[in-house]
Every structure is written in C-alpha cells, then in structure tokens.
mmCIF file with all atom_site columns, C-alpha atoms in Angstrom:
data_model
loop_
_atom_site.group_PDB
_atom_site.id
_atom_site.type_symbol
_atom_site.label_atom_id
_atom_site.label_alt_id
_atom_site.label_comp_id
_atom_site.label_asym_id
_atom_site.label_entity_id
_atom_site.label_seq_id
_atom_site.pdbx_PDB_ins_code
_atom_site.Cartn_x
_atom_site.Cartn_y
_atom_site.Cartn_z
_atom_site.occupancy
_atom_site.B_iso_or_equiv
_atom_site.pdbx_formal_charge
_atom_site.auth_seq_id
_atom_site.auth_comp_id
_atom_site.auth_asym_id
_atom_site.auth_atom_id
_atom_site.pdbx_PDB_model_num
ATOM 1   C CA . UNK A 1 1   ? 0.000   0.000  0.000   1.00 59.00 ? 14  UNK A CA 1
ATOM 2   C CA . UNK A 1 2   ? 2.837   2.390  0.888   1.00 52.00 ? 15  UNK A CA 1
ATOM 3   C CA . UNK A 1 3   ? 4.564   1.554  -2.418  1.00 50.00 ? 16  UNK A CA 1
ATOM 4   C CA . UNK A 1 4   ? 1.391   2.253  -4.333  1.00 51.00 ? 17  UNK A CA 1
ATOM 5   C CA . UNK A 1 5   ? 0.986   5.679  -2.681  1.00 54.00 ? 18  UNK A CA 1
ATOM 6   C CA . UNK A 1 6   ? 4.663   6.475  -3.289  1.00 44.00 ? 19  UNK A CA 1
ATOM 7   C CA . UNK A 1 7   ? 4.360   5.453  -6.918  1.00 46.00 ? 20  UNK A CA 1
ATOM 8   C CA . UNK A 1 8   ? 1.206   7.566  -7.435  1.00 48.00 ? 21  UNK A CA 1
ATOM 9   C CA . UNK A 1 9   ? 2.824   10.566 -5.728  1.00 49.00 ? 22  UNK A CA 1
ATOM 10  C CA . UNK A 1 10  ? 5.920   10.287 -7.921  1.00 45.00 ? 23  UNK A CA 1
ATOM 11  C CA . UNK A 1 11  ? 3.808   9.823  -11.039 1.00 45.00 ? 24  UNK A CA 1
ATOM 12  C CA . UNK A 1 12  ? 1.724   12.950 -10.287 1.00 44.00 ? 25  UNK A CA 1
ATOM 13  C CA . UNK A 1 13  ? 4.855   14.978 -9.498  1.00 43.00 ? 26  UNK A CA 1
ATOM 14  C CA . UNK A 1 14  ? 6.440   13.855 -12.781 1.00 43.00 ? 27  UNK A CA 1
ATOM 15  C CA . UNK A 1 15  ? 3.285   14.666 -14.748 1.00 40.00 ? 28  UNK A CA 1
ATOM 16  C CA . UNK A 1 16  ? 3.108   18.119 -13.165 1.00 38.00 ? 29  UNK A CA 1
ATOM 17  C CA . UNK A 1 17  ? 6.759   18.902 -13.940 1.00 39.00 ? 30  UNK A CA 1
ATOM 18  C CA . UNK A 1 18  ? 6.335   17.685 -17.520 1.00 39.00 ? 31  UNK A CA 1
ATOM 19  C CA . UNK A 1 19  ? 3.234   19.829 -17.900 1.00 40.00 ? 32  UNK A CA 1
ATOM 20  C CA . UNK A 1 20  ? 5.123   22.958 -16.867 1.00 43.00 ? 33  UNK A CA 1
ATOM 21  C CA . UNK A 1 21  ? 8.055   22.081 -19.138 1.00 45.00 ? 34  UNK A CA 1
ATOM 22  C CA . UNK A 1 22  ? 5.932   21.806 -22.271 1.00 49.00 ? 35  UNK A CA 1
ATOM 23  C CA . UNK A 1 23  ? 6.020   24.550 -24.819 1.00 75.00 ? 36  UNK A CA 1
ATOM 24  C CA . UNK A 1 24  ? 3.016   26.631 -25.825 1.00 90.00 ? 37  UNK A CA 1
ATOM 25  C CA . UNK A 1 25  ? 1.885   26.033 -29.415 1.00 92.00 ? 38  UNK A CA 1
ATOM 26  C CA . UNK A 1 26  ? -0.452  27.986 -31.658 1.00 94.00 ? 39  UNK A CA 1
ATOM 27  C CA . UNK A 1 27  ? -1.672  25.401 -34.210 1.00 91.00 ? 40  UNK A CA 1
ATOM 28  C CA . UNK A 1 28  ? -4.428  27.559 -35.656 1.00 91.00 ? 41  UNK A CA 1
ATOM 29  C CA . UNK A 1 29  ? -2.931  30.970 -36.426 1.00 93.00 ? 42  UNK A CA 1
ATOM 30  C CA . UNK A 1 30  ? -4.721  33.988 -37.857 1.00 92.00 ? 43  UNK A CA 1
ATOM 31  C CA . UNK A 1 31  ? -3.116  37.164 -39.111 1.00 92.00 ? 44  UNK A CA 1
ATOM 32  C CA . UNK A 1 32  ? -4.236  40.711 -39.686 1.00 89.00 ? 45  UNK A CA 1
ATOM 33  C CA . UNK A 1 33  ? -2.745  42.952 -42.358 1.00 91.00 ? 46  UNK A CA 1
ATOM 34  C CA . UNK A 1 34  ? -0.020  41.626 -44.701 1.00 91.00 ? 47  UNK A CA 1
ATOM 35  C CA . UNK A 1 35  ? 1.950   43.753 -47.145 1.00 92.00 ? 48  UNK A CA 1
ATOM 36  C CA . UNK A 1 36  ? 2.088   40.734 -49.465 1.00 89.00 ? 49  UNK A CA 1
ATOM 37  C CA . UNK A 1 37  ? -0.028  37.609 -49.828 1.00 88.00 ? 50  UNK A CA 1
ATOM 38  C CA . UNK A 1 38  ? 3.178   35.679 -50.556 1.00 89.00 ? 51  UNK A CA 1
ATOM 39  C CA . UNK A 1 39  ? 3.810   35.231 -46.805 1.00 87.00 ? 52  UNK A CA 1
ATOM 40  C CA . UNK A 1 40  ? 1.590   33.475 -44.269 1.00 92.00 ? 53  UNK A CA 1
ATOM 41  C CA . UNK A 1 41  ? 2.083   32.052 -40.774 1.00 94.00 ? 54  UNK A CA 1
ATOM 42  C CA . UNK A 1 42  ? 0.950   28.458 -40.180 1.00 92.00 ? 55  UNK A CA 1
ATOM 43  C CA . UNK A 1 43  ? 2.181   27.657 -36.671 1.00 94.00 ? 56  UNK A CA 1
ATOM 44  C CA . UNK A 1 44  ? 4.020   29.240 -33.717 1.00 95.00 ? 57  UNK A CA 1
ATOM 45  C CA . UNK A 1 45  ? 5.949   27.504 -30.918 1.00 93.00 ? 58  UNK A CA 1
ATOM 46  C CA . UNK A 1 46  ? 6.857   29.333 -27.699 1.00 95.00 ? 59  UNK A CA 1
ATOM 47  C CA . UNK A 1 47  ? 9.858   27.847 -25.871 1.00 94.00 ? 60  UNK A CA 1
ATOM 48  C CA . UNK A 1 48  ? 11.740  29.279 -22.883 1.00 94.00 ? 61  UNK A CA 1
ATOM 49  C CA . UNK A 1 49  ? 14.842  29.868 -25.056 1.00 93.00 ? 62  UNK A CA 1
ATOM 50  C CA . UNK A 1 50  ? 13.270  30.793 -28.423 1.00 92.00 ? 63  UNK A CA 1
ATOM 51  C CA . UNK A 1 51  ? 10.098  31.408 -30.428 1.00 94.00 ? 64  UNK A CA 1
ATOM 52  C CA . UNK A 1 52  ? 9.737   29.406 -33.661 1.00 92.00 ? 65  UNK A CA 1
ATOM 53  C CA . UNK A 1 53  ? 7.518   30.586 -36.503 1.00 93.00 ? 66  UNK A CA 1
ATOM 54  C CA . UNK A 1 54  ? 6.482   28.393 -39.441 1.00 92.00 ? 67  UNK A CA 1
ATOM 55  C CA . UNK A 1 55  ? 6.462   30.758 -42.414 1.00 91.00 ? 68  UNK A CA 1
ATOM 56  C CA . UNK A 1 56  ? 4.612   29.567 -45.529 1.00 91.00 ? 69  UNK A CA 1
ATOM 57  C CA . UNK A 1 57  ? 5.714   31.167 -48.798 1.00 90.00 ? 70  UNK A CA 1
ATOM 58  C CA . UNK A 1 58  ? 3.707   31.000 -52.034 1.00 92.00 ? 71  UNK A CA 1
ATOM 59  C CA . UNK A 1 59  ? 6.118   32.213 -54.713 1.00 89.00 ? 72  UNK A CA 1
ATOM 60  C CA . UNK A 1 60  ? 7.112   31.546 -58.321 1.00 90.00 ? 73  UNK A CA 1
ATOM 61  C CA . UNK A 1 61  ? 8.567   28.052 -58.730 1.00 90.00 ? 74  UNK A CA 1
ATOM 62  C CA . UNK A 1 62  ? 12.317  27.970 -59.325 1.00 88.00 ? 75  UNK A CA 1
ATOM 63  C CA . UNK A 1 63  ? 12.824  31.570 -58.207 1.00 90.00 ? 76  UNK A CA 1
ATOM 64  C CA . UNK A 1 64  ? 15.341  32.573 -55.591 1.00 90.00 ? 77  UNK A CA 1
ATOM 65  C CA . UNK A 1 65  ? 14.256  34.008 -52.272 1.00 88.00 ? 78  UNK A CA 1
ATOM 66  C CA . UNK A 1 66  ? 15.980  34.735 -48.972 1.00 88.00 ? 79  UNK A CA 1
ATOM 67  C CA . UNK A 1 67  ? 15.231  35.575 -45.362 1.00 89.00 ? 80  UNK A CA 1
ATOM 68  C CA . UNK A 1 68  ? 17.227  38.632 -44.313 1.00 90.00 ? 81  UNK A CA 1
ATOM 69  C CA . UNK A 1 69  ? 19.111  38.505 -41.015 1.00 89.00 ? 82  UNK A CA 1
ATOM 70  C CA . UNK A 1 70  ? 17.423  41.718 -39.809 1.00 92.00 ? 83  UNK A CA 1
ATOM 71  C CA . UNK A 1 71  ? 13.954  40.086 -39.772 1.00 94.00 ? 84  UNK A CA 1
ATOM 72  C CA . UNK A 1 72  ? 12.324  40.502 -36.339 1.00 96.00 ? 85  UNK A CA 1
ATOM 73  C CA . UNK A 1 73  ? 9.272   39.780 -34.235 1.00 97.00 ? 86  UNK A CA 1
ATOM 74  C CA . UNK A 1 74  ? 7.692   42.723 -32.432 1.00 96.00 ? 87  UNK A CA 1
ATOM 75  C CA . UNK A 1 75  ? 5.251   42.421 -29.520 1.00 95.00 ? 88  UNK A CA 1
ATOM 76  C CA . UNK A 1 76  ? 4.351   46.125 -29.495 1.00 93.00 ? 89  UNK A CA 1
ATOM 77  C CA . UNK A 1 77  ? 7.046   46.932 -26.926 1.00 94.00 ? 90  UNK A CA 1
ATOM 78  C CA . UNK A 1 78  ? 10.266  45.197 -28.013 1.00 96.00 ? 91  UNK A CA 1
ATOM 79  C CA . UNK A 1 79  ? 11.805  43.601 -31.091 1.00 96.00 ? 92  UNK A CA 1
ATOM 80  C CA . UNK A 1 80  ? 13.162  40.046 -31.045 1.00 97.00 ? 93  UNK A CA 1
ATOM 81  C CA . UNK A 1 81  ? 15.937  39.090 -33.480 1.00 94.00 ? 94  UNK A CA 1
ATOM 82  C CA . UNK A 1 82  ? 16.402  35.962 -35.558 1.00 92.00 ? 95  UNK A CA 1
ATOM 83  C CA . UNK A 1 83  ? 18.559  33.280 -34.000 1.00 87.00 ? 96  UNK A CA 1
ATOM 84  C CA . UNK A 1 84  ? 20.736  30.884 -35.951 1.00 72.00 ? 97  UNK A CA 1
ATOM 85  C CA . UNK A 1 85  ? 19.015  27.740 -37.123 1.00 60.00 ? 98  UNK A CA 1
ATOM 86  C CA . UNK A 1 86  ? 18.482  25.421 -34.174 1.00 51.00 ? 99  UNK A CA 1
ATOM 87  C CA . UNK A 1 87  ? 19.283  22.107 -35.885 1.00 47.00 ? 100 UNK A CA 1
ATOM 88  C CA . UNK A 1 88  ? 19.128  20.364 -39.215 1.00 52.00 ? 101 UNK A CA 1
ATOM 89  C CA . UNK A 1 89  ? 15.634  19.064 -38.316 1.00 53.00 ? 102 UNK A CA 1
ATOM 90  C CA . UNK A 1 90  ? 12.928  21.652 -38.870 1.00 66.00 ? 103 UNK A CA 1
ATOM 91  C CA . UNK A 1 91  ? 9.728   19.616 -38.460 1.00 65.00 ? 104 UNK A CA 1
ATOM 92  C CA . UNK A 1 92  ? 9.420   19.023 -42.211 1.00 72.00 ? 105 UNK A CA 1
ATOM 93  C CA . UNK A 1 93  ? 10.099  22.668 -43.058 1.00 80.00 ? 106 UNK A CA 1
ATOM 94  C CA . UNK A 1 94  ? 13.167  23.982 -44.823 1.00 77.00 ? 107 UNK A CA 1
ATOM 95  C CA . UNK A 1 95  ? 15.968  25.188 -42.565 1.00 77.00 ? 108 UNK A CA 1
ATOM 96  C CA . UNK A 1 96  ? 17.613  28.141 -44.262 1.00 79.00 ? 109 UNK A CA 1
ATOM 97  C CA . UNK A 1 97  ? 20.693  30.171 -43.548 1.00 83.00 ? 110 UNK A CA 1
ATOM 98  C CA . UNK A 1 98  ? 19.718  33.794 -43.187 1.00 87.00 ? 111 UNK A CA 1
ATOM 99  C CA . UNK A 1 99  ? 20.878  36.180 -45.945 1.00 87.00 ? 112 UNK A CA 1
ATOM 100 C CA . UNK A 1 100 ? 21.652  33.172 -48.194 1.00 87.00 ? 113 UNK A CA 1
ATOM 101 C CA . UNK A 1 101 ? 19.373  32.695 -51.245 1.00 89.00 ? 114 UNK A CA 1
ATOM 102 C CA . UNK A 1 102 ? 17.402  29.456 -51.629 1.00 85.00 ? 115 UNK A CA 1
ATOM 103 C CA . UNK A 1 103 ? 15.355  28.186 -54.564 1.00 87.00 ? 116 UNK A CA 1
ATOM 104 C CA . UNK A 1 104 ? 11.575  27.822 -54.290 1.00 88.00 ? 117 UNK A CA 1
ATOM 105 C CA . UNK A 1 105 ? 10.440  24.275 -55.106 1.00 85.00 ? 118 UNK A CA 1
ATOM 106 C CA . UNK A 1 106 ? 8.594   23.284 -58.290 1.00 90.00 ? 119 UNK A CA 1
ATOM 107 C CA . UNK A 1 107 ? 5.257   23.486 -56.445 1.00 91.00 ? 120 UNK A CA 1
ATOM 108 C CA . UNK A 1 108 ? 5.820   27.193 -55.797 1.00 90.00 ? 121 UNK A CA 1
ATOM 109 C CA . UNK A 1 109 ? 5.174   26.625 -52.091 1.00 90.00 ? 122 UNK A CA 1
ATOM 110 C CA . UNK A 1 110 ? 7.696   26.303 -49.323 1.00 89.00 ? 123 UNK A CA 1
ATOM 111 C CA . UNK A 1 111 ? 7.578   26.194 -45.520 1.00 90.00 ? 124 UNK A CA 1
ATOM 112 C CA . UNK A 1 112 ? 10.463  27.719 -43.584 1.00 90.00 ? 125 UNK A CA 1
ATOM 113 C CA . UNK A 1 113 ? 11.033  27.456 -39.849 1.00 90.00 ? 126 UNK A CA 1
ATOM 114 C CA . UNK A 1 114 ? 12.322  30.733 -38.389 1.00 91.00 ? 127 UNK A CA 1
ATOM 115 C CA . UNK A 1 115 ? 13.748  30.835 -34.883 1.00 91.00 ? 128 UNK A CA 1
ATOM 116 C CA . UNK A 1 116 ? 13.725  34.090 -32.890 1.00 94.00 ? 129 UNK A CA 1
ATOM 117 C CA . UNK A 1 117 ? 14.746  35.293 -29.452 1.00 95.00 ? 130 UNK A CA 1
ATOM 118 C CA . UNK A 1 118 ? 11.949  34.232 -27.060 1.00 96.00 ? 131 UNK A CA 1
ATOM 119 C CA . UNK A 1 119 ? 8.812   36.336 -26.841 1.00 96.00 ? 132 UNK A CA 1
ATOM 120 C CA . UNK A 1 120 ? 7.620   37.046 -23.278 1.00 93.00 ? 133 UNK A CA 1
ATOM 121 C CA . UNK A 1 121 ? 5.340   34.579 -21.537 1.00 85.00 ? 134 UNK A CA 1
ATOM 122 C CA . UNK A 1 122 ? 1.739   35.627 -22.077 1.00 89.00 ? 135 UNK A CA 1
ATOM 123 C CA . UNK A 1 123 ? 2.258   37.179 -25.515 1.00 94.00 ? 136 UNK A CA 1
ATOM 124 C CA . UNK A 1 124 ? -1.150  37.328 -27.187 1.00 93.00 ? 137 UNK A CA 1
ATOM 125 C CA . UNK A 1 125 ? -0.192  38.821 -30.559 1.00 94.00 ? 138 UNK A CA 1
ATOM 126 C CA . UNK A 1 126 ? 2.862   39.981 -32.421 1.00 97.00 ? 139 UNK A CA 1
ATOM 127 C CA . UNK A 1 127 ? 4.114   41.249 -35.790 1.00 97.00 ? 140 UNK A CA 1
ATOM 128 C CA . UNK A 1 128 ? 6.676   39.675 -38.113 1.00 96.00 ? 141 UNK A CA 1
ATOM 129 C CA . UNK A 1 129 ? 8.806   42.367 -39.786 1.00 95.00 ? 142 UNK A CA 1
ATOM 130 C CA . UNK A 1 130 ? 10.851  41.238 -42.778 1.00 92.00 ? 143 UNK A CA 1
ATOM 131 C CA . UNK A 1 131 ? 14.066  43.202 -43.070 1.00 91.00 ? 144 UNK A CA 1
ATOM 132 C CA . UNK A 1 132 ? 13.327  43.537 -46.799 1.00 87.00 ? 145 UNK A CA 1
ATOM 133 C CA . UNK A 1 133 ? 10.175  45.570 -46.006 1.00 90.00 ? 146 UNK A CA 1
ATOM 134 C CA . UNK A 1 134 ? 7.399   42.949 -45.873 1.00 92.00 ? 147 UNK A CA 1
ATOM 135 C CA . UNK A 1 135 ? 5.218   42.726 -42.774 1.00 94.00 ? 148 UNK A CA 1
ATOM 136 C CA . UNK A 1 136 ? 2.682   40.287 -41.304 1.00 94.00 ? 149 UNK A CA 1
ATOM 137 C CA . UNK A 1 137 ? 0.774   42.077 -38.531 1.00 94.00 ? 150 UNK A CA 1
ATOM 138 C CA . UNK A 1 138 ? -1.467  40.951 -35.687 1.00 93.00 ? 151 UNK A CA 1
ATOM 139 C CA . UNK A 1 139 ? -0.365  37.314 -35.624 1.00 95.00 ? 152 UNK A CA 1
ATOM 140 C CA . UNK A 1 140 ? -2.384  35.523 -32.951 1.00 94.00 ? 153 UNK A CA 1
ATOM 141 C CA . UNK A 1 141 ? -3.984  32.245 -32.010 1.00 94.00 ? 154 UNK A CA 1
ATOM 142 C CA . UNK A 1 142 ? -7.432  31.788 -33.550 1.00 89.00 ? 155 UNK A CA 1
ATOM 143 C CA . UNK A 1 143 ? -8.567  30.549 -30.126 1.00 87.00 ? 156 UNK A CA 1
ATOM 144 C CA . UNK A 1 144 ? -8.066  34.024 -28.614 1.00 81.00 ? 157 UNK A CA 1
ATOM 145 C CA . UNK A 1 145 ? -10.781 36.438 -29.696 1.00 67.00 ? 158 UNK A CA 1
ATOM 146 C CA . UNK A 1 146 ? -9.938  40.140 -29.335 1.00 61.00 ? 159 UNK A CA 1
ATOM 147 C CA . UNK A 1 147 ? -11.621 41.894 -26.394 1.00 63.00 ? 160 UNK A CA 1
ATOM 148 C CA . UNK A 1 148 ? -15.217 42.900 -27.080 1.00 59.00 ? 161 UNK A CA 1
ATOM 149 C CA . UNK A 1 149 ? -15.872 40.367 -29.837 1.00 57.00 ? 162 UNK A CA 1
ATOM 150 C CA . UNK A 1 150 ? -18.309 37.647 -28.834 1.00 55.00 ? 163 UNK A CA 1
ATOM 151 C CA . UNK A 1 151 ? -19.489 36.277 -32.182 1.00 53.00 ? 164 UNK A CA 1
ATOM 152 C CA . UNK A 1 152 ? -19.994 37.304 -35.803 1.00 54.00 ? 165 UNK A CA 1
ATOM 153 C CA . UNK A 1 153 ? -23.787 37.546 -35.724 1.00 58.00 ? 166 UNK A CA 1
ATOM 154 C CA . UNK A 1 154 ? -24.458 40.889 -34.038 1.00 60.00 ? 167 UNK A CA 1
ATOM 155 C CA . UNK A 1 155 ? -28.074 41.852 -33.592 1.00 59.00 ? 168 UNK A CA 1
ATOM 156 C CA . UNK A 1 156 ? -29.626 44.997 -32.167 1.00 63.00 ? 169 UNK A CA 1
ATOM 157 C CA . UNK A 1 157 ? -32.144 43.598 -29.676 1.00 66.00 ? 170 UNK A CA 1
ATOM 158 C CA . UNK A 1 158 ? -34.148 46.850 -29.623 1.00 69.00 ? 171 UNK A CA 1
ATOM 159 C CA . UNK A 1 159 ? -34.741 47.164 -33.393 1.00 70.00 ? 172 UNK A CA 1
ATOM 160 C CA . UNK A 1 160 ? -34.171 43.590 -34.559 1.00 61.00 ? 173 UNK A CA 1
ATOM 161 C CA . UNK A 1 161 ? -31.544 44.727 -37.062 1.00 59.00 ? 174 UNK A CA 1
#
C-alpha cells in the first residue's frame, strides 16, 4: 500500500513537472494585415529559449528568395531578433541560412522554420517584420478572440436589425 501511494505521488509529481516544461503552441494561427499575400504564418511555438515561426511562402517556382538577417518579431514593446538555425531538423520545413538565397520548389510553395529570441510569456499577438520591407501584422492564435468580440452575428435587440 505504501509503495502504491509512493508510486502515485511520484507519477503525479512527474506529470506536473512535464506539464510545466511543455512549450506553448499555436496550431491555428490567424493574421491581420499583410503587405504581401506571398507570406503566411501556419504555426508558432513558444519555448523558454526561443520562439519558432512556421512561415509559408507562395512564390514563383524555381525563383530565388531569402530571409534577411534583420527580420524581427515585435510584440508592441520590443523587437526580437532571428537566431541561428536550431538544428538540421525543422519539423518538415526547410531550414535556411539567413541572408543566403534558396530556390523555391517546383510546387511554388515552401515552408520555412524561423527561430527568434523568445517572446515574453503571455504574448497574445505579435508582428513579423521582414528586413526587406514585408510585414505580417497581428499574428495571434485563432482561439483568442480580441476583447469585445463575442461572435460574428451581431443583432440589435431593440430594433431587430
């Protein structure tokens, strides 16, 4: 009986520690204004030591593109710089060296994993600023509705409109 209680206590402690150690992931990302429809954000991972952004690019097949080293994330207060690529494994996305051209695949679509300095805990939205002048603003989780929005079917109860 004592062993069983000890085992359950250790198991719960381990589960709790693992729960706190997990990263925060936005699987369903929505964006606001974009200066170009070429760029989109598909997923965001928040780690204690970095923030990873899965950038989807729809571009002309066979053309060269590059991610400039000065590309940043901005949370409205501070800017967070690109970090070097974290490993050769990028969750199925292309790992690129910054400021080095790469060729867009024959499909014209490519996913690139970008790794930045870590955004603060509790970040609800941010902007991706390409050093070359492109911007993707108001990147946020689709699960988080902006304050004051309850649904898309507004109705004036007094007039019925």
